C-alpha positions in Angstrom: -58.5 -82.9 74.7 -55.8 -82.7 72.1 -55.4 -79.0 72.6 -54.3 -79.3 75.5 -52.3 -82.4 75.1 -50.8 -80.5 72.8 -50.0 -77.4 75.6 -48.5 -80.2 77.5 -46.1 -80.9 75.5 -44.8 -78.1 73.9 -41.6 -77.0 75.6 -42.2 -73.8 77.5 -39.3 -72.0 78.3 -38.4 -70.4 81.6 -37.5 -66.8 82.4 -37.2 -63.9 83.9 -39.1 -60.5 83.0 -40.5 -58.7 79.8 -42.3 -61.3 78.8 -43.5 -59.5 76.5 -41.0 -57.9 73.3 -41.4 -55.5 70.8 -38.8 -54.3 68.0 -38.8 -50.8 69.0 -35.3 -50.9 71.5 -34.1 -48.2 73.0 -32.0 -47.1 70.7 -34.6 -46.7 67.8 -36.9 -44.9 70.1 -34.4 -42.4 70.6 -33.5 -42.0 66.9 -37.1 -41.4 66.3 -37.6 -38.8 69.0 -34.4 -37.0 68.0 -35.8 -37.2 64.8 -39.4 -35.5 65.8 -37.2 -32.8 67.0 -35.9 -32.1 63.9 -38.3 -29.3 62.7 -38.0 -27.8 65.9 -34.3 -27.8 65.4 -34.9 -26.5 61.9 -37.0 -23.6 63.3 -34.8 -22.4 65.7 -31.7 -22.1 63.2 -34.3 -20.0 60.3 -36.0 -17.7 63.1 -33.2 -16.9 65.4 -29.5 -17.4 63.2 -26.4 -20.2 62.7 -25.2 -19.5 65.5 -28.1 -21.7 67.6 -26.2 -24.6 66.3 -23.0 -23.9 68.2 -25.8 -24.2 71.1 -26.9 -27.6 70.1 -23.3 -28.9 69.4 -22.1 -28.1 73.0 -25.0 -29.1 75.3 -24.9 -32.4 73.3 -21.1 -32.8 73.4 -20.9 -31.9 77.2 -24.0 -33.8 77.6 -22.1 -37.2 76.3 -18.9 -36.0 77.6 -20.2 -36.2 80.9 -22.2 -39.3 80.7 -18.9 -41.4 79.7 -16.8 -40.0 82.2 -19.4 -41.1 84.8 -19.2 -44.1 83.2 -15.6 -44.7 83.5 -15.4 -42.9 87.2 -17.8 -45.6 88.1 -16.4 -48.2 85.8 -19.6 -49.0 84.3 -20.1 -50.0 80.8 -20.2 -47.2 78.3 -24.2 -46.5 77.2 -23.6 -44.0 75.0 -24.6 -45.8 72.2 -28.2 -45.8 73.5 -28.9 -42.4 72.5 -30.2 -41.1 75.7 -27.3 -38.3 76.4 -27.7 -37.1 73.1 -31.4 -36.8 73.2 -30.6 -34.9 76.6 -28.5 -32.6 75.4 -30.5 -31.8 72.4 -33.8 -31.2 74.2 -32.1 -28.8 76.9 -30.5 -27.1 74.3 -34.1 -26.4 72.4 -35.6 -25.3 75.7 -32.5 -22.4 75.8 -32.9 -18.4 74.9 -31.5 -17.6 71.5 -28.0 -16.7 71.7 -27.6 -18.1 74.6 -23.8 -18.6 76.3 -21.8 -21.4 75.6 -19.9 -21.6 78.8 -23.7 -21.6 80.3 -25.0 -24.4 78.1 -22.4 -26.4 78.7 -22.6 -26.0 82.8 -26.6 -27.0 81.9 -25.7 -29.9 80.6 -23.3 -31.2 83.3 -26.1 -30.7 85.5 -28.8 -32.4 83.1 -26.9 -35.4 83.1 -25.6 -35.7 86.5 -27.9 -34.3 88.9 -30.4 -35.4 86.6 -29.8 -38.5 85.5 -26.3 -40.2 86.6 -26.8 -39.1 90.3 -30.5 -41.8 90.4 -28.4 -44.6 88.2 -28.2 -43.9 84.9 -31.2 -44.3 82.0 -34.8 -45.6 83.4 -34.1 -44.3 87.2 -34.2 -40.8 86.9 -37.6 -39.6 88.6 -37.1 -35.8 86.6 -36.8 -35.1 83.4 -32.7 -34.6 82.7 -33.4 -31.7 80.4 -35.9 -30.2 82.4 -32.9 -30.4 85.8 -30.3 -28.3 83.6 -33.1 -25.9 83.1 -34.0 -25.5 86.3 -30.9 -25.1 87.4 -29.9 -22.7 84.9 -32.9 -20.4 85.6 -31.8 -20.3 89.2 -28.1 -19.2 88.6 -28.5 -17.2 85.6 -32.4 -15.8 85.6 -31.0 -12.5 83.8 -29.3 -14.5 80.7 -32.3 -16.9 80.8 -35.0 -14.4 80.2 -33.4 -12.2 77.5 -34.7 -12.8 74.4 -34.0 -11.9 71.0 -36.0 -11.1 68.0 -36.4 -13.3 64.9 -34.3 -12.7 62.0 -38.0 -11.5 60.5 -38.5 -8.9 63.4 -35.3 -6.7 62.5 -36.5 -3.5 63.7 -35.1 -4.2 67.5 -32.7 -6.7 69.1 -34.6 -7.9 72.0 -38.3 -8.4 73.1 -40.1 -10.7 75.5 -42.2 -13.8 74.6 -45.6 -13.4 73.8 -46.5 -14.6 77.3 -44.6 -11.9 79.1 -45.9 -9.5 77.0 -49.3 -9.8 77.7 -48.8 -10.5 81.5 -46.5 -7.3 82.2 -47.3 -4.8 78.9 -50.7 -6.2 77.9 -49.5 -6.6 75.0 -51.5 -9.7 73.0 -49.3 -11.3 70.0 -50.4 -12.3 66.9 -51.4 -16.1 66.7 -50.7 -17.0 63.5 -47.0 -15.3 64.2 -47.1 -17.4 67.5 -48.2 -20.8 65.7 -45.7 -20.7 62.7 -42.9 -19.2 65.6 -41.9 -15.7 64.5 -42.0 -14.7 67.7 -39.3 -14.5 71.0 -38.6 -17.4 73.3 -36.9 -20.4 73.8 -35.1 -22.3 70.4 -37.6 -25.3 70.5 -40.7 -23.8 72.0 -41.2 -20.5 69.4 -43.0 -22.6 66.2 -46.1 -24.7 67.7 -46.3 -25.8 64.3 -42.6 -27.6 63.9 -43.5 -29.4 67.6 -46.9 -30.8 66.4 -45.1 -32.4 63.2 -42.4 -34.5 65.6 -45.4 -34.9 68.1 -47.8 -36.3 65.7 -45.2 -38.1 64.2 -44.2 -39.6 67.4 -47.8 -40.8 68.6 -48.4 -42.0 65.1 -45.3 -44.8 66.1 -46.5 -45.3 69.7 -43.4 -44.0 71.0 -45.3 -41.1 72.7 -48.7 -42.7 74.3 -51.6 -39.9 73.2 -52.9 -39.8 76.4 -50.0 -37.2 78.2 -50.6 -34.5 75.2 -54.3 -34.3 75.0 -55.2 -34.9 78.6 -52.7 -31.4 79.0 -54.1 -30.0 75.9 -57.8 -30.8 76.8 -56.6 -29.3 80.7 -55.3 -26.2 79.4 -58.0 -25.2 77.7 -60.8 -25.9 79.6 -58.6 -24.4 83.0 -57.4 -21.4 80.8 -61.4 -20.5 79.4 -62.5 -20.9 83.1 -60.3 -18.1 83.9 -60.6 -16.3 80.9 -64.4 -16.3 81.2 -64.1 -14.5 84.4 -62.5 -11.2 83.0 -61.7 -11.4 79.2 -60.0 -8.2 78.8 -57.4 -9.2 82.2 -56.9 -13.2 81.6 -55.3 -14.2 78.3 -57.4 -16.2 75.7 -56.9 -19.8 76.2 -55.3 -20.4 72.7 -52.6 -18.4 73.8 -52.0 -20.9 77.2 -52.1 -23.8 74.3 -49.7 -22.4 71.7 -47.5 -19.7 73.8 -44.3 -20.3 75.4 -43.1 -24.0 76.1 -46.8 -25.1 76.6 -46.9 -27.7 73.2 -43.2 -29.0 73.5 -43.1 -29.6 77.4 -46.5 -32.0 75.9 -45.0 -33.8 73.4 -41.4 -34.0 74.0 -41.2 -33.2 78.6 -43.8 -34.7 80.1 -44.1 -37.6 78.1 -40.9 -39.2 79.2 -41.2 -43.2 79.8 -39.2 -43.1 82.8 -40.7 -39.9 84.9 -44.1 -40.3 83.6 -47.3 -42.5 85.1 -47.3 -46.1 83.9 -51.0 -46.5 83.9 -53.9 -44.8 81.8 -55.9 -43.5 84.4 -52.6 -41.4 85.9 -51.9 -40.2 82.6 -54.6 -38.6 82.6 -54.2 -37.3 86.1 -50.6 -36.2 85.1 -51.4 -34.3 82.7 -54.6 -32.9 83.9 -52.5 -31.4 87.1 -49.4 -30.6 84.8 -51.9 -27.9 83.1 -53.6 -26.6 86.0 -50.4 -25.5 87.6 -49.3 -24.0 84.4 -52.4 -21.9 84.1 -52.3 -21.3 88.4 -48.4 -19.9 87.4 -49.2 -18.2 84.7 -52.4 -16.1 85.5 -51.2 -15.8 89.4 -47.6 -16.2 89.6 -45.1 -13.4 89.0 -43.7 -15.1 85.8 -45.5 -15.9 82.5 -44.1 -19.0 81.7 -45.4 -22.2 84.1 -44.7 -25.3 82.0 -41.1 -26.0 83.3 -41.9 -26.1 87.0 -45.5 -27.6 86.4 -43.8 -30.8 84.9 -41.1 -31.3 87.6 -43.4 -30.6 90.2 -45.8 -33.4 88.8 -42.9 -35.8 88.2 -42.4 -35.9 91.9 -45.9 -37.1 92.1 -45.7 -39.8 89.7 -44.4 -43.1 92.0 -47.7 -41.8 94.4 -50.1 -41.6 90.9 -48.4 -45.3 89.7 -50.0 -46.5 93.2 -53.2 -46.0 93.6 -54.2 -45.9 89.4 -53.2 -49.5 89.0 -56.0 -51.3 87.1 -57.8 -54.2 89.5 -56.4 -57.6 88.7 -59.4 -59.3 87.1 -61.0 -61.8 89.6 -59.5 -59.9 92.4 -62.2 -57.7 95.0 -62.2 -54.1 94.3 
């Protein structure tokens, strides 16, 4: 009885939702997760030369460039300070070729942030990842410049060669994995060193900004999908560690597909997501006509997400199931 006489009066406060708070805002989560990147970042500049950095600088300048002009067009106030168009610009850059045009980066990054973002309303309504849009749309207009690589500043006896995936699918040609897990080998600036991307993924879980869940269910997926296959011709189908630490596999987990906003809500389509995000990779890159899977895989699951959101929402307790 004096429990709740107590409850009754204590002053309760009316208001709208979260009811529930946290410290981490925004803002920190995006320092943290451009912070994760970092090694990746780190990689890209030892294995492939300075010049990467001129990369990084324009996508994120055009990338913030164009989210304050938005802004002002639409005379809304400025969010720069939220860290989101830098972590935009800075992803799509790390998911670039080597030496990859300027004048092309920066077209990327217009796109990024206003097909992909700006056009659905700014941060929290875009239903694609931003980064993932500029890709896209640079792999459509320019598929030539997008799938040159270059060597790493360690591989000096040619200037170009293809990723480790393409040159198992076309030339049957199987990389070395310790080369492919430390990222001496070709591809994209973020995607080469699997080692770099599980530091700032690790890292990331460890503060609950990335929910475990997304990574593992796609890392469980890929290797039980890619042995399946593998099992059925060994010498034809690629060994399943290469589907978990070749191409973009490891940083579309940990940095792409985990994105709060175009990502499921609940734990059950987490697991769907990333269960499905892995199959197509492995359907793309064993029967497809391109190695790589993982950009496509994610955007094509992110349309999915508002349908997996629906019908994985836990039953209210007391309800009928």
């Amino acid at each position: 009885m004096a429990d709740l006489k107590q409850i009754i009066n204590t002053k309760l406060e009316l208001a709208s939702s979260p009811h529930v708070h946290t410290k981490l805002s925004t803002e920190r989560a995006m320092q943290m997760v451009i912070l994760a990147l970092l090694p990746s970042v780190l990689s890209a500049v030892i294995y492939f030369g300075i010049y990467q950095l001129l990369i990084f600088l324009v996508s994120i300048g055009v990338s913030m460039g164009t989210e304050y002009a938005i802004k002002r067009i639409r005379k809304q106030a400025n969010t720069l300070s939220d860290g989101s168009a830098f972590l935009t610009g800075l992803l799509l850059a790390l998911i670039l070729p080597p030496n990859f045009s300027l004048v092309f980066t920066g077209l990327g990054a217009f796109v990024s942030i206003s097909i992909g973002k700006e056009i659905f309303g700014g941060i929290g309504y875009n239903i694609f990842n931003p980064a993932l849009v500029g890709r896209a749309f640079l792999q459509a207009a320019f598929p030539v410049p997008m799938t040159t690589w270059t060597k790493t500043s360690f591989n000096v006896d040619a200037v170009t060669s293809a990723t480790p995936l393409g040159g198992f699918k076309f030339d049957g040609i199987a990389a070395d994995l310790s080369s492919m897990f430390l990222g001496n080998t070709g591809g994209s600036l973020g995607e080469t060193s699997a080692l770099a991307i599980l530091i700032g993924g690790i890292f990331l879980i460890a503060l609950g900004i990335v929910n475990w869940r997304i990574p593992v269910s796609m890392i469980i997926g890929i290797l039980v999908f890619g042995t399946l296959i593998w099992m059925i011709n060994p010498e034809a189908y690629m060994n399943p560690l290469y589907h978990l630490v070749g191409g973009g596999f490891l940083f579309g987990a940990f940095f792409m597909a985990s994105d709060w906003v175009s990502s499921p809500i609940t734990a059950k389509g987490m697991w769907i997501f990333g269960l499905g995000i892995s199959l197509i990779i492995v359907i793309i890159r064993v029967f497809g006509g391109i190695p790589e899977g993982v950009m496509y895989a994610i955007l094509f699951m992110n349309a999915w997400v508002p349908l997996i959101n629906r019908y994985t929402q836990p039953t209210i307790f007391g309800a009928k199931k």
